[in-house]
Amino acid sequence: MATASVAFKSREDHRKQIELEEARKAGLAPAEVDEDGKEINPHIPQYMSSAPWYLNAEKPSLKHQRKWKSDPNYTKSWYDRGAKVFQAEKYRKGACQNCGAMTHSAKSCVERPRKVGARWTNIHIAPDEKIETIELDYDGKRDRWNGYDPSSYAHVVERYEARDAARRKHLKEQQLKKLEEKNGSQDAEDGVSDVDNDEDDLRVDEAKVDESKQMDFAKVEKRVRTTGGGSTGTVRNLRIREDTAKYLLNLDVNSAHYDPKTRSMREDPLPDADPNEKFYGGDNQHRDSGQALEFKHLNIHAWEAFDKGQDIHMQAAPSQAELLYKNHKVIKEKLKTRTKDTIMEKYGNAASEEEIPRELLLGQSERQVEYDRAGRIIKGQETVLPRSKYEEDVFINNHTTVWGSWWKDHQWGYKCCKQMIRNSYCTGAAGIKAAEAATDLMKANIDRKEATEEAPAPVEEKRLATWGTEVPEGLVLDDKLLAEALRKEDQRKKVEKDERKRKYNVRWNDEVTAEDMEAYRMKKVHDDDPMKDFLH
């Protein structure tokens, strides 16, 4: 049986283990037992403290040889560099003799060695450092950037930027020097020198140098149209480094979706932002504007025309589809213009007419009108009342007034003839006199009839009994008889008599007294009585 080697912390531990095993074999040392009290066979490797799963599945297996759960003590954090925990005011026993801190000794002190240490001067005591014990996990031990401070790289960036600035400045000076020499040689050959022209040329040359420098920033060396290698070409990158990537405009996970494969973000990442300040509004904004929108309308027109029976196909005959779409737009525009002209011809165009004066809009003007005592106009012109769209002052059936000009007894009528019937013929003043005479005659007849009629005899009010019959004067119910009648009524309700079971020779008393009627009424159940459930 092959045994795996057991790892020991040191050679001394290995030697002690060998001596212990030899002593156990010789019987000089007690045998090692397991958790169940059984003796452990020394020939079996002791690193396999639990039985394998294929021998006995009920007992623990080799699961302990693998780290199944992460230790909560492990962390991925790093030391808090430069953190201080306590600032002492005088030297403490056991502290560093150089600086006075309790967290290290004088041998491991990183402060400059003082001429006279803090132990003797008792001043300028250094604060205690923050001591941390960090136990890293598997990933933390292999993290190359654990504890790295990105701000420490700023000086590297500044150094490279300074070098690039110096390089650009040197190149610009060299190019300007060459341009000046070239311009000087041309002036010497021509024999003409103009200071102003030289300055203008120098400005133009500086602009050219700046443009040439700006053209170089976007050059990116890439492999062009090659799968595994080949020729390289210069591909201009239209995006400058100052632009923010579209997926960084809104870091909310529920915002617009970004597809990294196609580098597309169709929705607007900032829908609530000011449109005048937004530089990017999603890829859909390009689909709804420009030629993309025109092409979309062209496709829609082709589909609709095909559904209506026309032989048109956008992919098979694109030129035909585009020509038909142009004709459709022209015809549609003509129809729209014709409809607009028809409406303007019928109702007029308020936008093209002259603006109404402000005085007329407010119903006021500077026109003065004078009237006499009778109400006639002496000077000026009377104001014309505005007319409505409904017909006014239209008199029918010989009437001189309109319907509704007269009101009497909650009824409308004509004022000219005081008639209450709509669409009736006007009778004028004669009709009014006849109506008044008829009214007077009717009132006289009513008065005469009331005078001739005799007054009706007063009807004596009869007091009815509780069972609905007339009660004579002074009727008094006997209490004993009433109690007896109530008892009989209760007995009658308990024993329901059946007419079919009554014998032939049975005498039946049909006489009903006032007490019996009162007892029946008192015991009768009224369905509409709200207190019927409380009756006994």
XYZ file of C-alpha atoms in Angstrom:
536
model
C 0.000 0.000 0.000
C 1.528 3.256 -1.054
C 1.534 5.892 1.646
C 1.604 9.578 1.034
C 4.246 11.653 2.692
C 3.217 13.665 5.722
C 4.329 17.303 5.833
C 6.025 18.435 9.064
C 6.817 21.946 10.137
C 10.487 21.140 10.806
C 12.985 18.304 10.873
C 12.770 18.233 14.641
C 9.061 17.415 14.490
C 9.768 14.677 11.990
C 12.428 13.147 14.230
C 10.137 13.231 17.263
C 7.363 11.519 15.322
C 9.711 8.689 14.253
C 10.926 8.168 17.848
C 7.339 8.076 19.138
C 6.360 5.417 16.603
C 9.392 3.247 17.476
C 8.556 3.516 21.196
C 4.999 2.443 20.539
C 6.179 -0.574 18.568
C 8.449 -1.563 21.474
C 5.614 -1.118 23.967
C 7.338 1.715 25.804
C 4.724 4.315 24.815
C 0.933 4.025 25.003
C -0.886 3.334 21.752
C -2.711 6.196 20.117
C -6.487 5.934 20.134
C -9.119 7.732 18.030
C -12.274 9.572 19.108
C -14.178 6.274 19.592
C -11.480 4.828 21.874
C -10.166 2.344 19.291
C -6.471 1.804 18.816
C -5.025 3.352 15.703
C -2.967 1.056 13.484
C 0.473 2.669 13.071
C 0.903 1.111 9.620
C -1.976 3.158 8.234
C -1.026 6.787 7.397
C -2.427 8.997 10.144
C -3.246 11.913 7.846
C -6.313 9.906 6.772
C -8.170 10.347 10.086
C -11.587 9.691 8.530
C -12.637 6.698 6.515
C -13.042 7.152 2.731
C -16.564 7.452 1.388
C -16.356 4.206 -0.570
C -15.653 2.174 2.614
C -18.368 3.489 4.889
C -20.654 6.303 3.786
C -22.172 6.741 7.254
C -18.998 8.067 8.799
C -17.160 11.282 7.858
C -15.255 11.081 4.600
C -12.213 12.868 3.229
C -14.165 16.087 3.185
C -11.792 17.595 5.748
C -8.966 17.554 3.212
C -10.644 20.283 1.208
C -11.581 23.773 2.310
C -15.340 23.758 1.785
C -16.210 26.922 3.644
C -14.383 30.197 3.607
C -12.907 31.255 6.912
C -14.630 34.441 8.179
C -11.298 35.594 9.580
C -9.903 35.939 6.080
C -10.075 39.372 4.510
C -9.090 41.125 1.314
C -8.379 44.475 2.931
C -4.938 45.949 3.454
C -3.060 47.804 6.116
C -4.156 51.334 6.919
C -0.923 53.067 6.075
C 0.065 56.036 8.155
C -2.816 55.663 10.627
C -2.187 56.769 14.186
C -4.133 55.595 17.227
C -2.821 57.496 20.268
C -0.689 60.560 20.917
C 1.175 60.509 24.234
C 2.385 63.645 25.965
C 5.295 62.094 27.880
C 7.539 59.106 27.572
C 6.136 55.734 28.677
C 8.019 52.764 29.973
C 8.724 50.196 27.269
C 8.327 52.665 24.409
C 10.810 53.378 21.632
C 13.786 55.231 23.083
C 14.233 57.220 19.891
C 10.705 58.542 19.118
C 8.629 57.455 22.152
C 6.031 55.278 20.341
C 4.835 52.094 22.068
C 4.259 50.106 18.885
C 7.895 49.426 18.025
C 11.353 49.300 19.534
C 14.352 51.537 18.955
C 15.909 48.906 16.674
C 12.946 48.894 14.263
C 12.279 52.648 14.454
C 12.072 54.214 11.014
C 12.343 57.809 12.267
C 15.590 59.739 11.935
C 17.891 58.882 14.872
C 17.742 61.768 17.271
C 20.816 63.197 18.912
C 19.052 62.791 22.262
C 16.179 60.331 22.228
C 12.684 60.928 23.493
C 13.441 58.805 26.535
C 15.691 61.525 27.926
C 14.169 64.674 26.407
C 10.515 63.654 27.068
C 9.372 65.948 24.218
C 8.151 65.413 20.654
C 6.673 62.026 21.470
C 5.679 60.239 18.257
C 2.109 58.844 18.100
C 1.473 55.134 18.189
C 0.961 53.452 14.848
C -2.065 51.352 14.049
C -1.003 47.702 14.234
C -3.160 45.319 12.230
C -3.038 41.576 11.826
C -4.460 40.711 8.426
C -5.022 37.115 7.441
C -5.417 36.980 3.685
C -7.388 34.288 1.888
C -6.414 32.441 -1.247
C -7.290 35.291 -3.594
C -5.875 37.962 -1.317
C -2.450 36.307 -1.233
C -2.326 36.249 -5.031
C -3.711 39.726 -5.655
C -0.855 41.726 -7.142
C -2.653 45.041 -6.633
C -3.868 44.488 -3.086
C -3.054 47.591 -1.054
C -2.060 49.629 -4.090
C -2.777 53.355 -3.867
C -3.695 54.782 -7.295
C -2.796 58.301 -6.192
C 0.829 57.217 -5.892
C 0.932 56.913 -9.683
C 0.170 60.609 -10.185
C 3.838 61.620 -10.177
C 4.500 59.105 -12.984
C 1.714 60.617 -15.074
C 2.993 64.136 -14.422
C 6.499 63.136 -15.460
C 5.322 61.676 -18.755
C 3.057 64.668 -19.455
C 5.958 67.041 -18.827
C 8.133 65.022 -21.184
C 5.457 65.082 -23.924
C 4.973 68.836 -23.478
C 8.701 69.455 -23.781
C 8.828 67.231 -26.850
C 5.973 69.085 -28.562
C 7.546 72.426 -27.731
C 10.881 71.350 -29.176
C 9.281 70.048 -32.380
C 7.298 73.257 -32.822
C 10.432 75.366 -32.382
C 12.289 73.276 -34.949
C 9.496 73.589 -37.501
C 9.167 77.335 -36.942
C 12.909 77.704 -37.354
C 12.800 75.881 -40.680
C 9.901 78.039 -41.863
C 11.707 81.226 -40.909
C 14.813 80.119 -42.822
C 12.720 79.281 -45.858
C 10.955 82.652 -45.780
C 14.289 84.462 -45.322
C 15.814 82.771 -48.357
C 12.822 83.722 -50.504
C 13.017 87.358 -49.403
C 16.739 87.462 -50.196
C 16.145 86.169 -53.698
C 13.314 88.572 -54.370
C 15.003 91.505 -52.672
C 11.776 92.583 -51.089
C 11.112 92.300 -47.346
C 7.923 93.290 -45.690
C 7.628 93.043 -41.913
C 3.835 92.762 -41.915
C 3.827 89.974 -44.473
C 6.421 88.088 -42.456
C 4.286 88.284 -39.349
C 1.194 87.068 -41.217
C 3.112 84.196 -42.768
C 4.462 83.285 -39.368
C 0.949 83.131 -37.925
C -0.222 80.962 -40.809
C 2.739 78.671 -40.358
C 2.033 78.330 -36.644
C -1.554 77.373 -37.445
C -0.302 74.779 -39.917
C 2.009 73.341 -37.303
C -0.842 73.103 -34.794
C -3.095 71.397 -37.359
C -0.431 68.874 -38.263
C 0.103 68.125 -34.614
C -3.606 67.654 -34.037
C -3.831 65.275 -36.980
C -1.357 62.918 -35.371
C -3.284 62.337 -32.185
C -5.941 60.186 -33.818
C -3.636 57.817 -35.659
C -3.966 54.275 -34.396
C -1.903 51.454 -35.813
C -4.189 48.472 -36.360
C -4.214 45.367 -38.480
C -6.522 46.105 -41.363
C -8.589 43.304 -42.911
C -6.275 40.565 -41.728
C -7.185 37.552 -39.665
C -3.835 36.253 -38.448
C -1.515 39.049 -39.429
C -0.468 40.915 -42.492
C -0.270 44.510 -43.558
C -1.010 47.263 -41.115
C -2.688 50.544 -41.830
C -3.508 53.796 -40.122
C -7.105 53.939 -38.926
C -8.343 57.302 -37.715
C -10.077 57.177 -34.344
C -12.831 59.779 -34.342
C -13.300 59.610 -30.577
C -11.031 61.792 -28.478
C -10.038 60.907 -24.951
C -11.990 63.794 -23.447
C -15.310 62.234 -24.520
C -17.158 60.221 -21.910
C -18.076 56.704 -22.943
C -21.790 56.178 -23.435
C -21.949 53.446 -20.804
C -20.485 55.852 -18.213
C -23.113 58.576 -18.663
C -25.497 56.878 -16.239
C -24.141 54.274 -13.831
C -27.582 53.148 -12.682
C -28.059 49.441 -13.382
C -31.704 50.057 -14.335
C -30.871 52.713 -16.920
C -30.420 52.226 -20.667
C -29.018 48.836 -21.685
C -25.555 48.785 -23.252
C -24.603 45.926 -25.561
C -20.815 45.519 -25.388
C -20.679 43.268 -28.449
C -22.191 45.798 -30.826
C -21.272 48.823 -28.680
C -24.825 50.080 -28.946
C -27.060 51.809 -26.440
C -30.425 52.357 -28.065
C -32.269 54.102 -25.241
C -31.435 57.487 -23.804
C -29.197 57.084 -20.724
C -30.278 60.506 -19.385
C -33.953 60.957 -20.302
C -34.567 63.636 -17.648
C -31.620 65.865 -18.583
C -31.917 69.129 -20.501
C -32.017 68.377 -24.267
C -29.925 71.475 -24.987
C -27.109 70.203 -22.756
C -27.149 66.548 -23.830
C -24.467 65.453 -26.268
C -25.727 61.883 -26.597
C -29.356 60.783 -26.505
C -29.140 57.123 -27.461
C -28.709 55.396 -30.799
C -32.438 55.640 -31.521
C -32.128 59.387 -32.064
C -30.256 58.680 -35.298
C -32.980 56.261 -36.415
C -35.673 58.901 -36.027
C -33.917 61.684 -37.910
C -32.285 62.357 -41.252
C -32.166 59.790 -44.030
C -32.913 56.934 -41.626
C -36.385 58.344 -40.966
C -36.955 58.913 -44.697
C -35.935 55.337 -45.447
C -38.301 54.075 -42.748
C -41.208 55.977 -44.329
C -40.259 54.551 -47.707
C -40.442 51.000 -46.339
C -43.787 51.652 -44.649
C -45.213 53.062 -47.875
C -44.031 49.997 -49.794
C -45.657 47.637 -47.281
C -48.955 49.487 -47.254
C -49.043 49.705 -51.050
C -48.359 45.966 -51.331
C -51.186 45.213 -48.884
C -53.548 47.305 -50.998
C -52.782 45.241 -54.108
C -50.003 47.138 -55.901
C -47.110 45.199 -57.368
C -44.308 46.834 -55.393
C -41.362 45.375 -53.506
C -38.695 47.414 -51.734
C -35.891 44.867 -52.073
C -36.742 43.556 -55.549
C -37.323 46.958 -57.196
C -36.024 49.757 -54.964
C -36.043 52.383 -57.728
C -39.680 51.709 -58.523
C -40.595 51.885 -54.857
C -38.795 55.185 -54.407
C -40.414 56.688 -57.523
C -43.880 55.652 -56.362
C -43.185 57.093 -52.916
C -42.166 60.449 -54.439
C -45.332 60.527 -56.565
C -47.368 59.668 -53.482
C -45.859 62.584 -51.557
C -46.569 65.003 -54.423
C -50.193 63.880 -54.728
C -50.644 64.038 -50.972
C -49.255 67.558 -50.831
C -51.554 68.705 -53.655
C -54.593 67.216 -51.915
C -53.611 68.884 -48.677
C -53.215 72.256 -50.408
C -56.556 71.888 -52.196
C -58.339 71.063 -48.935
C -56.750 74.053 -47.253
C -57.773 76.396 -50.074
C -61.335 75.103 -49.958
C -61.624 75.743 -46.245
C -60.099 79.227 -46.546
C -62.409 80.083 -49.402
C -65.443 79.040 -47.406
C -64.568 80.396 -43.961
C -61.861 82.933 -44.702
C -58.372 83.249 -43.331
C -58.189 85.113 -40.062
C -54.392 85.030 -40.077
C -54.088 87.026 -43.334
C -56.744 89.598 -42.477
C -55.901 92.896 -40.894
C -55.705 92.979 -37.154
C -58.839 94.269 -35.453
C -58.255 97.546 -33.611
C -57.843 97.309 -29.903
C -60.760 99.687 -29.326
C -63.150 97.384 -31.143
C -61.889 94.336 -29.289
C -62.606 95.996 -25.937
C -65.913 97.478 -27.081
C -64.727 101.069 -26.561
C -64.038 103.896 -28.967
C -63.611 107.661 -29.106
C -66.845 108.140 -31.072
C -69.276 110.553 -29.365
C -73.052 110.326 -29.821
C -75.518 112.962 -28.556
C -79.214 112.254 -27.824
C -82.188 114.522 -27.100
C -84.725 114.082 -24.309
C -86.859 111.777 -26.419
C -83.870 109.477 -27.057
C -83.324 110.493 -30.670
C -79.773 110.889 -32.010
C -78.738 114.510 -32.514
C -75.029 114.100 -33.306
C -73.011 111.090 -34.172
C -73.943 107.580 -35.180
C -75.659 105.016 -33.016
C -73.673 101.984 -32.033
C -74.698 98.920 -33.955
C -75.431 95.990 -31.707
C -73.656 92.773 -32.680
C -75.931 90.181 -34.230
C -75.794 86.521 -33.336
C -75.751 83.601 -35.731
C -79.386 82.796 -34.901
C -82.368 84.453 -36.613
C -83.697 87.426 -34.679
C -86.850 89.555 -34.896
C -88.606 87.056 -37.144
C -92.388 87.519 -36.647
C -94.787 84.800 -37.758
C -98.592 84.515 -37.962
C -99.208 88.283 -37.904
C -97.410 88.698 -34.546
C -95.506 91.900 -33.829
C -93.421 90.360 -31.054
C -91.493 87.112 -30.720
C -92.399 84.100 -28.649
C -91.170 84.558 -25.084
C -91.701 88.281 -24.899
C -94.482 87.872 -22.307
C -94.629 85.910 -19.029
C -97.613 85.159 -16.818
C -98.476 82.409 -14.373
C -95.255 80.508 -15.118
C -95.979 80.415 -18.847
C -94.401 82.141 -21.861
C -96.390 83.855 -24.567
C -96.650 86.657 -27.096
C -96.755 90.210 -25.742
C -98.732 91.588 -28.688
C -101.810 89.424 -28.097
C -101.003 87.798 -24.692
C -101.542 84.303 -26.017
C -99.853 81.325 -24.364
C -100.120 78.956 -27.361
C -97.031 78.619 -29.549
C -97.448 79.267 -33.310
C -100.969 80.674 -32.738
C -102.431 83.415 -34.964
C -102.207 86.941 -33.542
C -105.570 88.537 -32.659
C -104.148 91.889 -31.522
C -105.923 94.176 -29.059
C -109.326 92.588 -29.805
C -107.976 89.227 -28.701
C -106.685 90.747 -25.484
C -110.110 92.275 -24.708
C -111.899 89.033 -25.516
C -109.512 87.077 -23.257
C -110.059 89.527 -20.401
C -113.839 89.361 -20.826
C -113.726 85.546 -20.802
C -111.653 85.587 -17.654
C -114.076 87.968 -15.895
C -117.071 85.842 -16.925
C -115.404 82.700 -15.591
C -114.673 84.361 -12.250
C -118.277 85.567 -11.954
C -119.644 82.107 -12.635
C -117.369 80.620 -9.985
C -118.472 83.147 -7.394
C -122.160 82.581 -8.188
C -121.786 78.845 -7.888
C -120.037 79.106 -4.560
C -122.847 81.353 -3.237
C -125.661 79.017 -4.313
C -124.136 75.811 -2.981
C -125.196 74.846 0.549
C -122.628 74.169 3.153
C -122.210 70.373 3.737
C -123.443 68.999 7.044
C -120.656 68.351 9.487
C -119.789 64.687 9.617
C -119.531 63.295 13.075
C -116.257 61.525 13.573
C -116.761 58.004 14.746
C -114.380 56.364 17.096
C -113.473 52.958 15.788
C -112.674 50.048 17.972
C -109.324 48.359 17.857
C -110.769 45.584 15.663
C -112.215 47.972 13.081
C -115.934 48.171 14.096
C -117.812 51.049 15.481
C -117.571 51.450 19.220
C -120.623 52.722 21.050
C -120.387 55.495 23.535
C -119.045 54.516 26.916
C -117.736 51.081 25.918
C -115.596 49.664 28.729
C -113.788 46.324 28.486
C -113.937 43.981 31.454
C -110.474 43.101 32.717
C -111.453 39.598 33.842
C -113.161 38.786 30.586
C -110.187 40.219 28.680
C -107.773 38.027 30.674
C -109.945 34.990 30.013
C -110.076 35.850 26.313
C -106.271 36.140 26.200
C -105.942 32.742 27.876
C -108.316 31.150 25.376
C -106.431 32.751 22.486
C -103.145 31.299 23.742
C -104.749 27.880 24.097
C -106.234 28.108 20.622
C -102.814 28.895 19.113
C -101.201 26.005 20.946
C -103.730 23.479 19.764
C -104.314 24.057 16.070
C -107.768 22.758 15.296
C -108.449 21.015 12.049
C -111.927 21.393 10.557
C -111.740 17.960 8.977
C -111.320 16.252 12.358
C -114.274 18.019 14.004
C -117.104 15.643 14.893
C -120.641 16.051 13.690
C -122.264 16.734 17.022
C -119.673 19.311 18.148
C -121.135 22.670 19.022
C -119.264 25.675 17.777
C -119.714 29.092 19.332
C -119.601 31.836 16.711
C -120.290 34.694 19.053
C -117.418 37.158 19.323
C -117.336 39.600 22.179
C -115.415 42.831 22.438
C -112.931 41.174 24.795
C -112.343 38.303 22.346
C -111.695 40.763 19.526
C -109.289 42.748 21.657
C -107.449 39.585 22.679
C -107.178 38.495 19.016
C -105.797 41.864 18.055
C -103.265 41.822 20.884
C -102.048 38.324 20.003
C -101.988 38.802 16.271
C -98.489 39.030 14.727
C -98.009 41.912 12.338
C -95.291 41.307 9.746
C -94.490 44.979 9.430
C -94.234 45.465 13.178
C -90.551 46.072 14.142
C -91.245 44.700 17.662
C -92.888 41.481 16.530
C -89.912 39.374 17.695
C -90.467 40.549 21.275
C -94.141 39.512 21.461
C -94.952 36.491 23.585
